Structures are given as C-alpha cells and as structure tokens.
Amino acid sequence: MSVTLVGLLLPLLLELLPCLLIGYWVGGSSPGLSGRVAAPLVRYGIPVSVMGLLLKGGLSSDVLLAAVIAALTIGITVLLSSSIPYARRCLAGPCEQLGVCVGNTAYFGVPVALALLPPEALSISIGYDLGATLLAWSIGPLLISGGGASDDGRWLSRVWAGLCSSPALPGLIGALLIQATPWSDPITQILWWPSKLVILMALAVVGMRLGSLARGNRSVTGRLGSLLPALISKLVLFPLLLLLIGLLLRLNPLMVQALTLQGSAPTAISILLIAEAVNRDQEIAAGLVFWSTIFAVLTSPLWGYLLKDLVAIQL
C-alpha cells in the first residue's frame, strides 16, 4: 500500500475500530444491552446528531437529490435482482436481494463520510439515508414476508410509516428550523461535538449487535461461503453502480464521492429487524449484517481512497 493509502486508512481505522471492538466485547458479554442502548440513541441522539451534522455541512437541494437517487437505485436493484435469472440464482431470497442495496448508512456510512469527506458532504450522506430508510421500511416487510402491494391496502400508510421511522427526519426538520433563526451559527458550534459523540456511540451499538449475534447464533459466523455473492454485491457492485450513476448524470465530484461511499456501507441492521418481525430468513439477515460489517471496515475506506482519483475524471 502506498503511503497515501496508509495515511487515509490509519486515522479512519483508529476512529472506527476502538468503538466497534469495545461494543463487540460488551455485546458478547451482555447480548441484550444493544437494544436498550439503541432505543434512546435512535429516539434522541440520532436526531440531535443529524441536526448538528446538517448545520455544519450546510442545507441545500442536494439533500433531496441524494434521497431520490438512493430510493430509485435501491428500488431498481431489488427489481432487477428478483427478476433476472442469474441474479436470482446468486441472490436466492428476499433478504439477500434487499440486503445487497440497503446499507447501514446512519450508524456506519455517516461516520465514514465524516472521517473521509469534507463537511459539505454530510448533508448528501444524510439525504441518502433518508431515501434509503423510506424505501427499506416501506417495501422491506412486504418483500421479506413474501407479500406484495396487492396483499395490503395500506401501502401508502406503510410508505408514510417508513418515512416517519427514520431518525434522520426530525433532525432534518430541526436543522431547517434552526437555520431560519439568527442563532444558527452558535447553535451549530454547540451541537458539533455532541453530534460526533453520538456517531461514536452508534458505532459502539453496531459492535454490540455484532457481539450479540456471534454469541447468540453460532451459525451466523459459519455462513460466510453461502453469503459471498451477496457480500460481493453489497460491498463492491452496489457502490460501483452508484459511482456509474453519478458519473453518467455528471453530478459534482463531492456528491459522487458521498453517494458511492454510502453505497459501500454494510447491510443495514434494519434488514435483520424486519426479518425478525416477519419471522423469515433471520439467520441469512444476521449473517449478512455480521460479515458485511466486518469486511466493510476495510472496503469502505478503500472506496474512499479510490474515489479521490476516480471522481477527478471528467467525462
């Protein structure tokens, strides 16, 4: 590895690994703790963090554009992976088809963007998370349970519930209200460090979940071989798709970097929560969350390194 790559990877790993490892140890010792910590963190901490990050990065139309691109890309990927014969052979179940394109952007992707990209990219990353969360919670339960829109007349209410379930939404609303006041600058400075603290706590929660998965279900760590096609799709092919979309649409380089980096985030914990809620494919979802997070500690920073040169190419 070049000195430049080492210089990029080392600070990020020093920020990510301690929180993940401490969380992993705590989660292995107290498997139920992650749920007790995550509930107040999602309800109170993430909205405050999103407010601070958005105010620091600045609010613009890029938030909406990133949300639309995320929702459309995930929707098209799910459609193609469930309809193309070769893709169906590699990604046999709905958990794999959804897990390869819905990433842990809030708990993992945003911290990586915070470490690797300028503050201006944070609003793009949070916009992506909003769009991805909306689509995942609206179609996820129907897809994984084997149902469809025709089986449930409350489709629009599910979409609305998916939007409202995103912890980023109250943070976005709060940031818009604060930016409209004359005190936005001092409030931004006050919220900045609490925002970073919440991000570190979120990484620890991811580690706790991994530790509890490894302890509570030994088959999770033994499913690596069967999950390789899904892992390659999530960590390599899906971010590559977002990179190509960004370049084809001639988006500005910072947005291309931010979108691709969010695409490289590991499978979202929400996929496991949905699988547990509908009582289907829980072990597959748990394996995807576990192994994709382990590998993403290296692959996401590598994407960050590659993007520095790739987005400089002018089509």
Coordinates of C-alpha atoms in Angstrom, one line a residue:
M1 CA 0.0 0.0 0.0
S2 CA 1.2 3.5 -0.7
V3 CA 1.9 6.0 2.0
T4 CA -1.1 7.9 0.8
L5 CA -3.4 4.9 1.3
V6 CA -1.9 4.2 4.7
G7 CA -2.3 7.8 5.7
L8 CA -6.0 7.6 4.7
L9 CA -6.8 4.2 6.3
L10 CA -5.0 4.6 9.6
P11 CA -6.8 7.6 11.1
L12 CA -10.2 6.1 10.0
L13 CA -9.4 2.7 11.4
L14 CA -8.3 4.3 14.7
E15 CA -11.6 6.0 14.9
L16 CA -13.8 3.1 13.8
L17 CA -12.1 0.0 15.4
P18 CA -12.0 1.1 19.1
C19 CA -15.7 1.8 19.2
L20 CA -16.6 -1.4 17.2
L21 CA -14.3 -3.6 19.3
I22 CA -15.4 -2.2 22.6
G23 CA -19.0 -2.6 21.5
Y24 CA -18.3 -6.2 20.3
W25 CA -16.9 -7.2 23.7
V26 CA -19.8 -5.6 25.6
G27 CA -22.4 -7.2 23.2
G28 CA -20.8 -10.6 23.7
S29 CA -21.0 -10.2 27.5
S30 CA -24.4 -8.6 27.6
P31 CA -26.4 -9.6 24.5
G32 CA -29.5 -7.6 25.4
L33 CA -27.7 -4.3 26.0
S34 CA -27.5 -3.2 22.4
G35 CA -31.3 -3.0 22.2
R36 CA -31.5 -1.0 25.5
V37 CA -28.8 1.4 24.3
A38 CA -30.1 1.7 20.7
A39 CA -33.6 2.8 21.6
P40 CA -32.8 6.1 23.3
L41 CA -29.9 6.7 20.9
V42 CA -32.2 6.4 17.9
R43 CA -35.0 8.4 19.6
Y44 CA -33.0 11.3 21.0
G45 CA -29.3 11.0 20.0
I46 CA -29.5 10.5 16.2
P47 CA -31.9 13.4 15.6
V48 CA -29.6 15.7 17.6
S49 CA -26.6 14.4 15.7
V50 CA -28.3 14.8 12.3
M51 CA -29.1 18.4 13.2
G52 CA -25.5 19.2 14.1
L53 CA -24.1 17.4 11.0
L54 CA -26.6 19.1 8.6
L55 CA -26.0 22.5 10.1
K56 CA -22.2 22.0 9.9
G57 CA -22.3 20.8 6.3
G58 CA -25.0 23.2 5.1
L59 CA -28.5 22.5 3.9
S60 CA -29.1 22.5 0.1
S61 CA -31.1 20.9 -2.6
D62 CA -28.5 18.1 -2.6
V63 CA -30.3 16.5 0.4
L64 CA -33.5 15.9 -1.7
L65 CA -31.5 14.8 -4.8
A66 CA -29.5 12.3 -2.8
A67 CA -32.7 10.9 -1.2
V68 CA -34.3 10.4 -4.7
I69 CA -31.2 8.8 -6.1
A70 CA -31.0 6.4 -3.1
A71 CA -34.6 5.4 -3.4
L72 CA -34.6 4.9 -7.1
T73 CA -31.3 3.0 -7.1
I74 CA -32.4 0.6 -4.3
G75 CA -35.8 0.1 -6.0
I76 CA -34.3 -0.7 -9.4
T77 CA -31.7 -3.0 -7.8
V78 CA -34.3 -5.0 -5.9
L79 CA -36.4 -5.3 -9.1
L80 CA -33.5 -6.5 -11.2
S81 CA -32.2 -8.9 -8.6
S82 CA -35.6 -10.6 -8.3
S83 CA -36.3 -10.7 -12.0
I84 CA -33.0 -11.6 -13.8
P85 CA -32.5 -15.4 -13.6
Y86 CA -28.7 -15.2 -12.9
A87 CA -29.2 -12.7 -10.2
R88 CA -32.0 -14.8 -8.6
R89 CA -29.6 -17.8 -8.5
C90 CA -26.9 -15.7 -6.8
L91 CA -29.4 -13.9 -4.5
A92 CA -32.0 -16.5 -3.9
G93 CA -34.0 -14.9 -1.1
P94 CA -35.6 -11.5 -0.5
C95 CA -33.2 -10.8 2.4
E96 CA -30.3 -11.1 0.1
Q97 CA -32.0 -9.1 -2.6
L98 CA -32.8 -6.3 -0.2
G99 CA -29.6 -6.7 1.9
V100 CA -27.3 -6.0 -1.1
C101 CA -28.6 -2.5 -1.6
V102 CA -29.8 -1.3 1.8
G103 CA -26.8 -0.2 3.9
N104 CA -26.2 0.8 7.4
T105 CA -25.8 4.4 6.4
A106 CA -26.9 6.0 9.7
Y107 CA -24.6 4.1 12.0
F108 CA -21.7 3.3 9.7
G109 CA -21.9 5.3 6.4
V110 CA -22.2 8.7 8.0
P111 CA -19.2 8.2 10.4
V112 CA -17.1 7.1 7.4
A113 CA -18.2 10.1 5.4
L114 CA -17.5 12.3 8.4
A115 CA -13.9 10.9 8.6
L116 CA -13.1 10.9 4.8
L117 CA -15.1 13.7 3.2
P118 CA -15.4 17.5 3.8
P119 CA -18.3 18.7 6.0
E120 CA -20.2 19.7 2.9
A121 CA -20.8 16.0 2.1
L122 CA -22.7 15.3 5.3
S123 CA -26.0 16.7 4.0
I124 CA -25.7 14.5 0.9
S125 CA -25.0 11.4 3.1
I126 CA -28.0 12.2 5.4
G127 CA -30.2 12.7 2.3
Y128 CA -29.2 9.3 1.0
D129 CA -30.0 7.8 4.4
L130 CA -33.5 9.4 4.3
G131 CA -34.3 8.0 0.9
A132 CA -32.9 4.5 1.7
T133 CA -34.7 4.3 5.0
L134 CA -38.0 5.3 3.4
L135 CA -37.8 2.6 0.8
A136 CA -36.5 -0.1 3.1
W137 CA -39.2 0.3 5.7
S138 CA -42.0 0.6 3.1
I139 CA -41.2 -2.3 0.8
G140 CA -38.9 -4.3 3.1
P141 CA -41.6 -6.0 5.3
L142 CA -43.7 -6.9 2.2
L143 CA -40.7 -8.2 0.3
I144 CA -39.2 -10.3 3.0
S145 CA -42.6 -11.7 4.2
G146 CA -43.5 -12.7 0.6
G147 CA -46.4 -10.3 0.3
G148 CA -46.9 -7.5 -2.2
A149 CA -48.7 -4.2 -2.6
S150 CA -51.8 -6.1 -3.7
D151 CA -51.9 -8.0 -0.5
D152 CA -52.1 -4.9 1.7
G153 CA -54.4 -2.0 1.0
R154 CA -52.4 0.1 3.4
W155 CA -49.4 0.6 1.1
L156 CA -49.4 4.4 1.4
S157 CA -49.6 4.2 5.1
R158 CA -46.6 1.9 5.1
V159 CA -44.7 4.4 3.0
W160 CA -45.6 7.2 5.4
A161 CA -44.6 5.0 8.4
G162 CA -41.3 4.2 6.7
L163 CA -40.5 7.9 6.3
C164 CA -41.6 8.7 9.9
S165 CA -39.5 5.8 11.2
S166 CA -36.3 7.4 10.0
P167 CA -34.4 9.1 12.9
A168 CA -32.9 11.5 10.4
L169 CA -36.3 13.1 9.7
P170 CA -36.7 15.0 13.0
G171 CA -33.1 16.0 12.7
L172 CA -33.7 17.4 9.2
I173 CA -36.8 19.4 10.4
G174 CA -34.9 20.7 13.4
A175 CA -32.0 21.8 11.2
L176 CA -34.3 23.7 8.9
L177 CA -35.9 25.5 11.8
I178 CA -32.6 26.4 13.4
Q179 CA -31.1 27.6 10.2
A180 CA -34.0 30.0 9.9
T181 CA -33.1 31.7 13.2
P182 CA -30.4 34.3 13.8
W183 CA -28.7 32.0 16.2
S184 CA -27.9 29.2 13.7
D185 CA -24.1 29.7 13.9
P186 CA -23.6 29.5 17.7
I187 CA -26.1 26.5 17.8
T188 CA -24.1 24.8 15.1
Q189 CA -20.9 25.1 17.2
I190 CA -22.7 23.9 20.3
L191 CA -24.2 20.8 18.5
W192 CA -21.0 19.8 16.7
W193 CA -19.2 17.8 19.4
P194 CA -22.4 16.1 20.7
S195 CA -23.1 15.1 17.1
K196 CA -19.7 13.4 16.9
L197 CA -20.2 11.7 20.2
V198 CA -23.5 10.2 19.1
I199 CA -21.8 8.9 16.0
L200 CA -19.1 7.1 18.1
M201 CA -21.9 5.7 20.3
A202 CA -23.7 4.5 17.2
L203 CA -20.6 2.6 16.1
A204 CA -20.4 1.0 19.5
V205 CA -24.0 -0.1 19.2
V206 CA -23.1 -1.7 15.8
G207 CA -20.3 -3.5 17.6
M208 CA -22.7 -4.6 20.4
R209 CA -25.1 -6.1 17.8
L210 CA -22.2 -8.0 16.2
G211 CA -21.1 -9.3 19.5
S212 CA -24.6 -10.5 20.5
L213 CA -25.1 -12.1 17.0
A214 CA -21.8 -14.0 17.3
R215 CA -22.6 -15.2 20.8
G216 CA -26.3 -15.9 20.4
N217 CA -26.2 -17.7 17.0
R218 CA -23.0 -19.6 16.2
S219 CA -24.3 -20.5 12.7
V220 CA -24.0 -16.8 11.8
T221 CA -20.3 -16.9 11.7
G222 CA -20.4 -20.1 9.7
R223 CA -22.5 -18.8 6.7
L224 CA -19.7 -16.9 5.0
G225 CA -19.4 -19.2 2.0
S226 CA -23.1 -19.1 1.1
L227 CA -23.2 -15.4 1.6
L228 CA -20.2 -14.5 -0.7
P229 CA -22.3 -13.5 -3.7
A230 CA -24.4 -11.1 -1.6
L231 CA -21.4 -9.7 0.2
I232 CA -19.6 -9.0 -3.1
S233 CA -22.7 -7.4 -4.5
K234 CA -23.2 -5.2 -1.4
L235 CA -19.6 -4.1 -0.8
V236 CA -18.3 -3.9 -4.4
L237 CA -21.1 -4.0 -7.1
F238 CA -23.7 -1.7 -5.5
P239 CA -21.3 1.1 -4.7
L240 CA -19.9 0.7 -8.3
L241 CA -23.4 1.1 -9.6
L242 CA -23.9 4.3 -7.6
L243 CA -20.5 5.6 -8.9
L244 CA -21.5 4.9 -12.5
I245 CA -24.9 6.6 -12.0
G246 CA -23.1 9.7 -10.5
L247 CA -20.7 9.9 -13.4
L248 CA -23.4 9.4 -16.1
L249 CA -25.5 12.1 -14.5
R250 CA -22.5 14.3 -14.4
L251 CA -23.0 15.1 -10.7
N252 CA -20.4 17.2 -8.9
P253 CA -17.4 15.1 -7.6
L254 CA -18.3 15.6 -4.0
M255 CA -21.8 14.2 -4.5
V256 CA -20.4 11.2 -6.5
Q257 CA -18.0 10.5 -3.6
A258 CA -20.7 10.8 -0.9
L259 CA -23.3 8.6 -2.8
T260 CA -20.7 5.9 -3.6
L261 CA -19.4 5.9 0.0
Q262 CA -22.9 5.5 1.4
G263 CA -23.5 2.7 -1.1
S264 CA -20.4 0.9 0.3
A265 CA -21.9 0.8 3.8
P266 CA -22.6 -2.8 5.2
T267 CA -26.0 -4.3 5.2
A268 CA -28.4 -2.3 7.4
I269 CA -29.4 -3.7 10.8
S270 CA -32.9 -2.8 9.8
I271 CA -32.9 -5.8 7.4
L272 CA -32.4 -8.1 10.4
L273 CA -35.1 -6.2 12.4
I274 CA -37.6 -6.7 9.5
A275 CA -36.6 -10.4 9.1
E276 CA -37.2 -10.9 12.9
A277 CA -40.5 -9.0 12.7
V278 CA -41.9 -11.2 9.9
N279 CA -40.2 -14.4 11.2
R280 CA -38.4 -15.2 8.0
D281 CA -34.8 -15.7 6.9
Q282 CA -33.4 -14.3 10.2
E283 CA -30.2 -16.3 10.0
I284 CA -29.5 -15.1 6.5
A285 CA -30.1 -11.5 7.5
A286 CA -28.0 -11.9 10.6
G287 CA -25.1 -13.3 8.6
L288 CA -25.3 -10.5 6.1
V289 CA -25.2 -7.9 8.8
F290 CA -22.3 -9.6 10.6
W291 CA -20.0 -10.4 7.7
S292 CA -20.7 -7.2 5.7
T293 CA -19.8 -5.1 8.7
I294 CA -16.6 -7.0 9.3
F295 CA -15.5 -6.6 5.7
A296 CA -16.7 -3.0 5.3
V297 CA -14.2 -1.8 8.0
L298 CA -11.7 -2.3 5.2
T299 CA -13.7 -2.0 2.0
S300 CA -15.4 1.4 2.8
P301 CA -12.1 3.2 3.4
L302 CA -10.7 1.6 0.2
W303 CA -13.6 3.0 -1.7
G304 CA -12.9 6.4 -0.1
Y305 CA -9.3 6.2 -1.3
L306 CA -10.2 5.1 -4.9
L307 CA -12.9 7.8 -5.2
K308 CA -10.3 10.6 -4.6
D309 CA -8.9 9.8 -8.0
L310 CA -11.9 8.4 -9.9
V311 CA -14.2 11.4 -9.5
A312 CA -11.5 13.6 -10.8
I313 CA -12.1 12.1 -14.3
Q314 CA -14.2 14.5 -16.3
L315 CA -16.5 12.7 -18.8

